[in-house]
XYZ file of C-alpha atoms in Angstrom:
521
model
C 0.000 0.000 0.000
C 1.424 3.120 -0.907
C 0.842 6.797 0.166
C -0.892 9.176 -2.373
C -1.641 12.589 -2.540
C -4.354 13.403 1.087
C -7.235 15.706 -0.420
C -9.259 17.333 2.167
C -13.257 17.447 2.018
C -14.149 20.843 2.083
C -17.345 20.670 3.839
C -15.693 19.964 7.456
C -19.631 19.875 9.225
C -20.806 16.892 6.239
C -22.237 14.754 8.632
C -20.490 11.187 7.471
C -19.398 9.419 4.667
C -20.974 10.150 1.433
C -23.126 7.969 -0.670
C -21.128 6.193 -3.732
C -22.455 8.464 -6.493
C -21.224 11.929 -4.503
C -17.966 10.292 -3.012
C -14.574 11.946 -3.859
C -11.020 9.955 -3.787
C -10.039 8.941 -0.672
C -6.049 8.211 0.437
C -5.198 5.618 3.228
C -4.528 8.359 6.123
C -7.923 8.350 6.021
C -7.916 12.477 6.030
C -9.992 13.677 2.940
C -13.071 14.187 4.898
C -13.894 15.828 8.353
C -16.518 14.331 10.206
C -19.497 16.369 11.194
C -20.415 16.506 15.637
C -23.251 19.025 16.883
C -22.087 21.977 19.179
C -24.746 20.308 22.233
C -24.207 17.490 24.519
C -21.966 16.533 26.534
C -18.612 14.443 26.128
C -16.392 11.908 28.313
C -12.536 12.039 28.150
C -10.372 9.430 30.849
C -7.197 11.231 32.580
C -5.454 10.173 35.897
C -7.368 9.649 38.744
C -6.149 11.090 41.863
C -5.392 9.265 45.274
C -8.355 9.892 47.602
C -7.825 11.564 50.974
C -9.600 12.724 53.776
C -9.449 13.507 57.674
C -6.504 12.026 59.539
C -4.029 14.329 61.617
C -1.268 11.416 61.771
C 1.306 12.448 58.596
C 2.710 9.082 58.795
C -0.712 7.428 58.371
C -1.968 9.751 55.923
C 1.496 8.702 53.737
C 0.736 5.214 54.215
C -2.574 4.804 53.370
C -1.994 6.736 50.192
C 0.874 4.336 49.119
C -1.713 1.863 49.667
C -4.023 3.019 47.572
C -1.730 3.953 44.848
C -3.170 6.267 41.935
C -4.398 5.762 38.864
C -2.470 7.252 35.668
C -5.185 6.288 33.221
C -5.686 8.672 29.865
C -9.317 7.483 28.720
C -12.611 9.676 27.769
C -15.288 8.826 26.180
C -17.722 11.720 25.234
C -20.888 11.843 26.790
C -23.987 13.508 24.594
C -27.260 14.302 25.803
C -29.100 13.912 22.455
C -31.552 10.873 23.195
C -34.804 10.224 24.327
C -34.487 7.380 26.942
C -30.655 8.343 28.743
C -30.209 7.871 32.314
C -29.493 10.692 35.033
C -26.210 12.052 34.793
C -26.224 11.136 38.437
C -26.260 7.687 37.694
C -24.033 7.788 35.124
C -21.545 9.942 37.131
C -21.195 6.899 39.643
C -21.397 4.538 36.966
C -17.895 5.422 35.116
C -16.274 6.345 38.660
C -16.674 3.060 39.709
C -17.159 0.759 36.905
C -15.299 1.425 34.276
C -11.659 2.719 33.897
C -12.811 6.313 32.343
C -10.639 9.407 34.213
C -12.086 12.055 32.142
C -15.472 13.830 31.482
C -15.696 16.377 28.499
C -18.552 18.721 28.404
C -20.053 20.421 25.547
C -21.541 23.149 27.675
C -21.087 23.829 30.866
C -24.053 22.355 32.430
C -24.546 22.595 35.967
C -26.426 19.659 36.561
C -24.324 17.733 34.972
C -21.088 19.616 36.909
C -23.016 18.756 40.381
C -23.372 15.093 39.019
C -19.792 14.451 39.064
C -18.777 16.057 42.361
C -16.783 14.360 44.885
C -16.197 11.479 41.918
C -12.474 12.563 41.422
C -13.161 12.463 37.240
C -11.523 15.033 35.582
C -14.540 17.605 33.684
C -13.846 19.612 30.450
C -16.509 22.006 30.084
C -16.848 23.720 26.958
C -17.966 27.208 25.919
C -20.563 27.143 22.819
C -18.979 28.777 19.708
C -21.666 31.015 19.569
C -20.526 32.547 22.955
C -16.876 32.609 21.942
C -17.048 36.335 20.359
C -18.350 37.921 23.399
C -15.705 36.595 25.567
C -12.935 39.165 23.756
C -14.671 41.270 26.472
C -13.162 40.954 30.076
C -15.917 41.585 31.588
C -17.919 39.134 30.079
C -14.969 36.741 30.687
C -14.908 37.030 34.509
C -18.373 36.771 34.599
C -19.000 33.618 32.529
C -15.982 32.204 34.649
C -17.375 32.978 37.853
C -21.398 31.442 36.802
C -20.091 28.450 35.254
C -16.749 27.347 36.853
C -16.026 29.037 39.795
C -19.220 27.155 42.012
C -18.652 24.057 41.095
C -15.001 23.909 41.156
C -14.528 23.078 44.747
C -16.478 20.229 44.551
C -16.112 18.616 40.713
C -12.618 18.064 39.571
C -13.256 20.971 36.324
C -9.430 20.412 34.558
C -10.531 21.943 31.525
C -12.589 25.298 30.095
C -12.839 24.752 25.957
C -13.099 27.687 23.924
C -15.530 26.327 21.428
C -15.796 23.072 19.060
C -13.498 23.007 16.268
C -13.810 26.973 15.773
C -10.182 26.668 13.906
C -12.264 25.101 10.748
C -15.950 27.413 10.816
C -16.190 29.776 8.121
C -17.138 32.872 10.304
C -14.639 35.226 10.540
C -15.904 37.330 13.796
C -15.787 33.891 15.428
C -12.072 32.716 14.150
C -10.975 35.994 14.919
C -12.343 35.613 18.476
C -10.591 32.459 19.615
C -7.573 32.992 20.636
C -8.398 36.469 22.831
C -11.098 34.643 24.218
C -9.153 32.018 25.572
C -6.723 34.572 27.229
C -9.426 36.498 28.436
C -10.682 32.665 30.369
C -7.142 32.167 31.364
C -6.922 35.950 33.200
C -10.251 35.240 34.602
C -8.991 32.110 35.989
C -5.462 33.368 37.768
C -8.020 36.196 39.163
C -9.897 33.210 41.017
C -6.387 31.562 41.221
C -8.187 28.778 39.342
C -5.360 28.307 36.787
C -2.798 25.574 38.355
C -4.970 23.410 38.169
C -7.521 24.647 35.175
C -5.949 24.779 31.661
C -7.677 26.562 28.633
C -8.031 25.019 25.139
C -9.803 24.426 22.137
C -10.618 21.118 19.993
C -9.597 20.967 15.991
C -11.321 18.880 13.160
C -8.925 17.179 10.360
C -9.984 20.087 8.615
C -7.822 22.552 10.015
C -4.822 20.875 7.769
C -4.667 21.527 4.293
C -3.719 19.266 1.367
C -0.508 16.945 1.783
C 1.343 14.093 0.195
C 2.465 12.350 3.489
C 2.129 13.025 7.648
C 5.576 14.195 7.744
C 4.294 17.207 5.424
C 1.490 17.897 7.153
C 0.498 21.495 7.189
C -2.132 23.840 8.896
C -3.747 25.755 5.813
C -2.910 29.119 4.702
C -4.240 31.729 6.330
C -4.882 29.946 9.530
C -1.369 29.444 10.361
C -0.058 32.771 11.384
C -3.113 34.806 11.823
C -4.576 32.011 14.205
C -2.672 29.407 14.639
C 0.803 30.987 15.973
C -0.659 32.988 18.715
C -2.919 30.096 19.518
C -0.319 28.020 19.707
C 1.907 30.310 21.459
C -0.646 30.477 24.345
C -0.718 26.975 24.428
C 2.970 26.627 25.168
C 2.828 29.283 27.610
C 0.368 27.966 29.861
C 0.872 24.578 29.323
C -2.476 23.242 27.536
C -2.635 20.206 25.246
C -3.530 20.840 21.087
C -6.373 18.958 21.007
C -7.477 17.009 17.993
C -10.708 15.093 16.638
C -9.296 12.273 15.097
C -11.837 9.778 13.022
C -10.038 6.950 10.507
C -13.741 6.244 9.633
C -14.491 9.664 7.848
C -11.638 8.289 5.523
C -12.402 5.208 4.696
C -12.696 2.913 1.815
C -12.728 -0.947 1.624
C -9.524 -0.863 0.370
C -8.182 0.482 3.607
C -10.141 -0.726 6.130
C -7.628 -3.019 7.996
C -5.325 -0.178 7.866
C -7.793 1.847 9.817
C -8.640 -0.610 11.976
C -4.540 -1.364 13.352
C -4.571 -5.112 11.052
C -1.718 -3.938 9.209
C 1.759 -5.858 9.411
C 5.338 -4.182 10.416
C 4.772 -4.111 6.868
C 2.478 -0.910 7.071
C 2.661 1.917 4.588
C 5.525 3.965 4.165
C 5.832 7.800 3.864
C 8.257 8.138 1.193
C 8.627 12.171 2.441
C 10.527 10.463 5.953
C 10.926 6.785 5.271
C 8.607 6.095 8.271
C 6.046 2.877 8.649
C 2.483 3.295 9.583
C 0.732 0.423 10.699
C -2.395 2.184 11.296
C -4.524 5.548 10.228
C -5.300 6.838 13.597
C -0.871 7.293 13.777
C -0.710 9.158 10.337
C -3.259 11.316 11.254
C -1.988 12.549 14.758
C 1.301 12.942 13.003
C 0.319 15.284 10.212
C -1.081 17.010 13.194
C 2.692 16.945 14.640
C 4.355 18.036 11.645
C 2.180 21.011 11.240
C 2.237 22.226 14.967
C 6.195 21.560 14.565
C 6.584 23.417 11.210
C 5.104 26.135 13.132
C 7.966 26.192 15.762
C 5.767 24.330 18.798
C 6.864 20.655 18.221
C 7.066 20.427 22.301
C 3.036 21.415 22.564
C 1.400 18.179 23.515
C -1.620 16.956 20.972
C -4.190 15.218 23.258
C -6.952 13.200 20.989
C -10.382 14.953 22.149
C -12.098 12.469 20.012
C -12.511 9.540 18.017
C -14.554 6.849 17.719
C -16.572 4.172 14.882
C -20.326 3.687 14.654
C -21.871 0.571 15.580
C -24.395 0.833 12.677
C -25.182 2.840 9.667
C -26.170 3.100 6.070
C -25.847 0.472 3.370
C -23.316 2.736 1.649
C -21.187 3.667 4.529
C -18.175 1.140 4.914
C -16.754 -0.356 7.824
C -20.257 0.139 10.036
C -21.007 -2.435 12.451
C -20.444 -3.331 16.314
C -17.507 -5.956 15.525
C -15.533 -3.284 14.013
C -16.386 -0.450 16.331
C -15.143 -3.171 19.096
C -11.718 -3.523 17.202
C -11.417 0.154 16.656
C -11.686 1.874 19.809
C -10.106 -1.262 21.482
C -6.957 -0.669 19.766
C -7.098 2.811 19.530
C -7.555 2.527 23.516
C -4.798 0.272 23.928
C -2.295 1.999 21.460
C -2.702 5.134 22.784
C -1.922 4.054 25.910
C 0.905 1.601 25.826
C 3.424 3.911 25.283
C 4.856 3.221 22.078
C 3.893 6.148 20.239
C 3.700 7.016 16.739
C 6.402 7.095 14.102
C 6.996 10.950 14.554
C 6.135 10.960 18.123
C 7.395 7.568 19.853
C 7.806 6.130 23.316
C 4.649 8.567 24.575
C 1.074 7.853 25.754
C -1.777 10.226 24.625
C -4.833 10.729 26.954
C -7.664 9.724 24.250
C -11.417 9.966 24.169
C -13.529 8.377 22.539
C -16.778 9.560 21.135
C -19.472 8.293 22.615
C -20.568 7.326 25.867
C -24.504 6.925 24.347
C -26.259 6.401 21.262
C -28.301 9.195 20.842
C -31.424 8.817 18.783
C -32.113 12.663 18.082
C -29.090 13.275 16.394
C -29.744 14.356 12.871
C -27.478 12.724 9.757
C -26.740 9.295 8.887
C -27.604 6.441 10.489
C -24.001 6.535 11.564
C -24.518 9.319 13.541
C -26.761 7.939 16.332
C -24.582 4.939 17.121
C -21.077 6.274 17.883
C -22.034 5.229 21.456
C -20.597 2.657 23.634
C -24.134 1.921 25.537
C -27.681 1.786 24.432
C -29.448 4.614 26.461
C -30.350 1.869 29.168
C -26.821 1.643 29.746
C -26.542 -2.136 28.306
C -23.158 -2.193 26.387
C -23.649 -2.322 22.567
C -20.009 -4.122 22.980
C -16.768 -3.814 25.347
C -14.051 -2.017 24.134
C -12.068 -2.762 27.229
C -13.227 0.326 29.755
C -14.685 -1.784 32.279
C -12.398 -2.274 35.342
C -13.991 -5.311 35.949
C -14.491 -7.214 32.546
C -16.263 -10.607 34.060
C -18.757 -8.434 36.057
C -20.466 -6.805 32.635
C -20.234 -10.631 30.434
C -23.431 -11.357 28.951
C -25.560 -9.130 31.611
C -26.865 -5.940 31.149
C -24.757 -2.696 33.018
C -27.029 -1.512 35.618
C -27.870 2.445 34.931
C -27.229 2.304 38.822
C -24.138 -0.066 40.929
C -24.871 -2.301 43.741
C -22.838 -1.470 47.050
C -20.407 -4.771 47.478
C -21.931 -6.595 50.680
C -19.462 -5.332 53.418
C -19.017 -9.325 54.068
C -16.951 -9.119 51.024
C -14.770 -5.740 51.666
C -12.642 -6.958 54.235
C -11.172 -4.732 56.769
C -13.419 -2.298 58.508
C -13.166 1.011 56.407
C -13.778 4.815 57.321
C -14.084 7.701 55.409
C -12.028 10.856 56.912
C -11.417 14.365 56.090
C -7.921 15.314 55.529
C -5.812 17.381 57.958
C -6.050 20.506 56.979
C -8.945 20.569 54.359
C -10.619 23.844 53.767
C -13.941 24.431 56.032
C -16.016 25.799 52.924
C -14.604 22.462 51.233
C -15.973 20.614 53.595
C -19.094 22.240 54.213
C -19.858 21.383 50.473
C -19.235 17.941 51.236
C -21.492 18.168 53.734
C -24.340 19.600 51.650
C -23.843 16.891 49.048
C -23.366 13.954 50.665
C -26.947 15.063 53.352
C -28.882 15.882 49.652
C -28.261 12.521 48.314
C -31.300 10.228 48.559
C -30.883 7.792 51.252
C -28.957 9.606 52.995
C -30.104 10.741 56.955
C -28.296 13.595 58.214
C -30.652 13.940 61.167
C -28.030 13.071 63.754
C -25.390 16.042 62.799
C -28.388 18.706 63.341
C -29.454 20.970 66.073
C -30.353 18.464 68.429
C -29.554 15.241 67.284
C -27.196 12.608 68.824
C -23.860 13.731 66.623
C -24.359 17.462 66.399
C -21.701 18.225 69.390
C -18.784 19.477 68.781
C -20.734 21.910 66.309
C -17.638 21.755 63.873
C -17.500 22.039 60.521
C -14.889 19.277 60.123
C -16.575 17.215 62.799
C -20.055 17.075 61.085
C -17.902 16.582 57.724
C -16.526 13.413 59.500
C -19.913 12.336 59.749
C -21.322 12.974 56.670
C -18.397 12.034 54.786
C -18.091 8.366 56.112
C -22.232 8.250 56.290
C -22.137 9.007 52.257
C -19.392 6.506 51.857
C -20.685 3.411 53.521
C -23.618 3.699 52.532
C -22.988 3.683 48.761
C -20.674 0.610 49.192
C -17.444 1.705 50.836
C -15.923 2.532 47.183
C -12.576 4.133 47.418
C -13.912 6.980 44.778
C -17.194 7.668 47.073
C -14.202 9.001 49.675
C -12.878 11.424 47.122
C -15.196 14.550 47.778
C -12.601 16.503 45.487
C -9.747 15.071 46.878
C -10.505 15.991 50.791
C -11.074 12.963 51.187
C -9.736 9.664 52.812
C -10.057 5.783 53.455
C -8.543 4.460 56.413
C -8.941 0.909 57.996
C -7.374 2.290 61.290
C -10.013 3.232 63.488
C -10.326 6.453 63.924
C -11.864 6.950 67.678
C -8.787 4.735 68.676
C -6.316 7.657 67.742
C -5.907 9.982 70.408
C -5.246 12.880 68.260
C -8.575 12.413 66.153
C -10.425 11.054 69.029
C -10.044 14.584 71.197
C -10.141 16.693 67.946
C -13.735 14.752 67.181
C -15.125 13.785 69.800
C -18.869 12.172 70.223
C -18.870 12.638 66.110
C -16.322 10.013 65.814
C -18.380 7.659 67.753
C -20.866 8.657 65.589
C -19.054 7.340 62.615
C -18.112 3.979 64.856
C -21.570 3.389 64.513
C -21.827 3.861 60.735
C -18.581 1.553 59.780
C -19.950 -1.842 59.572
């Protein structure tokens, strides 16, 4: 298989592939087309997963259980869209991929708070997006700080928000006013952010279609096209560097594709691969040659050290008679590999021994999407959360065989958990902090806060950290003693030392502590 000439589709919103009598010539990078995505729903990325702590005043213990927990240093997303008829509460599905599946990473395409309060305390990183059509107004400061402070700022405490997204591949819409826009409205987020000292730990970027590259011969010529590459591009780029955000890319070998080169999208080629004759490099697969035309053009613009972070891609499980490569056994074999090769570390030929934190697009199938067939079976569940197949994300494979993925988990019987557990506040942890774990862990149904009020059994010492303590630990065993149900945004902690037996804890606490003795079985 050789490499031809890569001719771009110019239509970068045309919803799939086109039917055989409008199709145009297609090379094996799979990059003459750019696949169409609506600017509403919601989407789900996977990134590391921090260790979960909470209250213990005992360094050494606080060190140790942390070792024992360990971390996870994941990279998977999968986008989550809202477009269907019959999906479950983002409630449930908030607890679903924190404790089911190996997902790290939620990305947003809005900033919606109920689905922002959903994934509180669940320690999964949250991109939330801003819609194009608000990205022109943000060139105002004002507006900036403001949109900031409504949509970020109240849930950040609480939900682990890593991410504000100027837009959905703005780079390739033909609208001037709203090109022109992106790049001071994403340092106009970024200001607003160091004002709420919100940006160590909240980056600003934007996703790109295919589109954003024009025509080229091989990935190691791969260029951004003219008159987006210094007028937008540089400076864009140039902010990335600066504050340390990922390019992010929407990456889809199935917008390319013709049955001629579907193994090669689908990671069945040999060693053999395909060769770009511009560097003498193998591919073995699309998904590589497109991520590196990506590379050459970010490093032909003088930022070859900006990481590229794959925002999406995905395959549809069904679709039109004309559309190749549709069906579940492929989607399976796709996102699989692209899952596993993006995560094993090898790389790609221009950008070896490196992981890249991937997400894959979609969580759902979505029955109100418009388009192709194709375009309302991206997803990885039906909308009653039974998998349309397993593509590997489950952390616990033999738990999901041949049974349906409740919309809601079981708590494990505590027989079967071992050690006595305890959820505990970390030394230290900020009072408002903990007051919002408070108020979310006593609004969840099923759960009785009655004994940390005025008058009940646990409400002396009328603490903040001491009713925390309770309500913490109540929220925690009572939804199963999961390690991620102790996260509350990382003031959080599971210990199996008992806390009323350290002295420290025990005259900091209290009657609350015995409170929580109660609650530990």
């Amino acid at each position: 298989m050789a490499l031809g000439r890569l001719t771009w589709w110019p239509c970068h919103r045309c919803s799939a592939q086109l039917p055989p009598s409008l199709k145009i010539a297609s090379h094996p990078l799979g990059i003459s087309k750019v696949k169409y995505r609506s600017t509403t729903g919601v989407v789900v990325a996977k990134m590391t997963l921090s260790t979960a702590l909470v209250q213990i005043l005992l360094p050494m213990l606080l060190w140790v259980v942390s070792a024992i927990n360990g971390t996870d240093g994941g990279g998977i997303g999968v986008n989550y869209g809202t477009r269907g008829t019959t999906l479950p509460p983002p409630g449930d599905v908030a607890r679903f991929l924190a404790r089911e599946t190996l997902v790290d990473r939620v990305r947003l395409l809005d900033a919606d708070p109920a689905v922002l309060q959903a994934f509180a305390g669940t320690g999964l990183a949250v991109d939330v997006t801003v819609p194009n059509a608000v990205v022109p107004r943000l060139v105002n400061m004002s507006f900036a700080r403001r949109w900031v402070r409504e949509n970020v700022a109240p849930y950040a405490r609480a939900t682990n928000i890593s991410r504000v997204l100027v837009g959905n591949e703005v780079t390739t819409e033909a609208n001037r006013t709203l090109l022109l826009a992106i790049v001071p409205a994403m340092r106009n987020l970024h200001t607003a952010l160091v004002a709420m000292s919100l940006h160590g730990r909240i980056k600003v970027s934007t996703t790109h279609s295919l589109g954003v590259l024009t025509t080229t011969e091989h990935p190691s010529s791969g260029r951004f096209r003219d008159g987006y590459d210094t007028a937008i591009l540089r400076p864009l780029l140039h902010f990335l560097r600066a504050t340390g955000a990922p390019f992010m890319v929407n990456a889809y070998p199935f917008y390319g594709l013709t049955n001629d080169t579907l193994d090669f999208a689908l990671f069945r080629v040999s060693d053999a691969g395909v060769v770009d004759k511009g560097s003498g490099l193998v591919y073995t697969n699309m998904l590589d040659a497109q991520l590196d035309a990506v590379h050459s053009a970010i490093r032909r613009m003088g930022f070859g050290d900006v990481d590229i972070a794959v925002s999406e891609t995905g395959w549809p499980s069904a679709g039109e008679d004309w559309e190749v490569g549709v069906g579940a056994d492929h989607a399976r074999e796709y996102n699989t590999n692209a899952i596993r090769h993006l995560g094993s570390g090898v790389g790609t030929p221009l950008m070896p021994n490196r992981t890249f934190e991937v997400s894959i697009f979609s969580l759902f199938d979505e029955n109100l999407k418009p388009g192709p067939v194709s375009e309302r079976n991206f997803g990885l569940f039906h909308g009653d959360m039974t998998p349309v197949y397993d593509a590997g994300i489950f952390a616990d494979p033999a738990a999901i065989v041949e049974q349906p993925v409740s919309a809601k988990a079981t708590p494990a019987p505590a027989g079967q958990l071992g050690a006595r557990q305890w959820c505990v506040a970390t030394p230290g942890a900020d009072e408002m902090m903990l007051q919002e774990n408070i108020d979310f862990a006593c609004g969840q149904e099923g759960i009785d806060c009655a004994a940390i009020r005025p008058g009940g059994v646990c409400y002396e010492p009328d603490t903040v950290q001491g009713h925390a303590a309770y309500a913490m630990n109540l929220y925690f065993q009572s939804n199963g003693r999961h390690t991620i149900d102790c996260d509350f945004g990382q003031t959080g902690l599971v210990t199996t030392a008992d806390p009323s037996k350290i002295l420290v804890l025990k005259l900091f606490l209290h009657s609350t502590q015995a409170c929580q003795m109660k609650i530990s079985m």
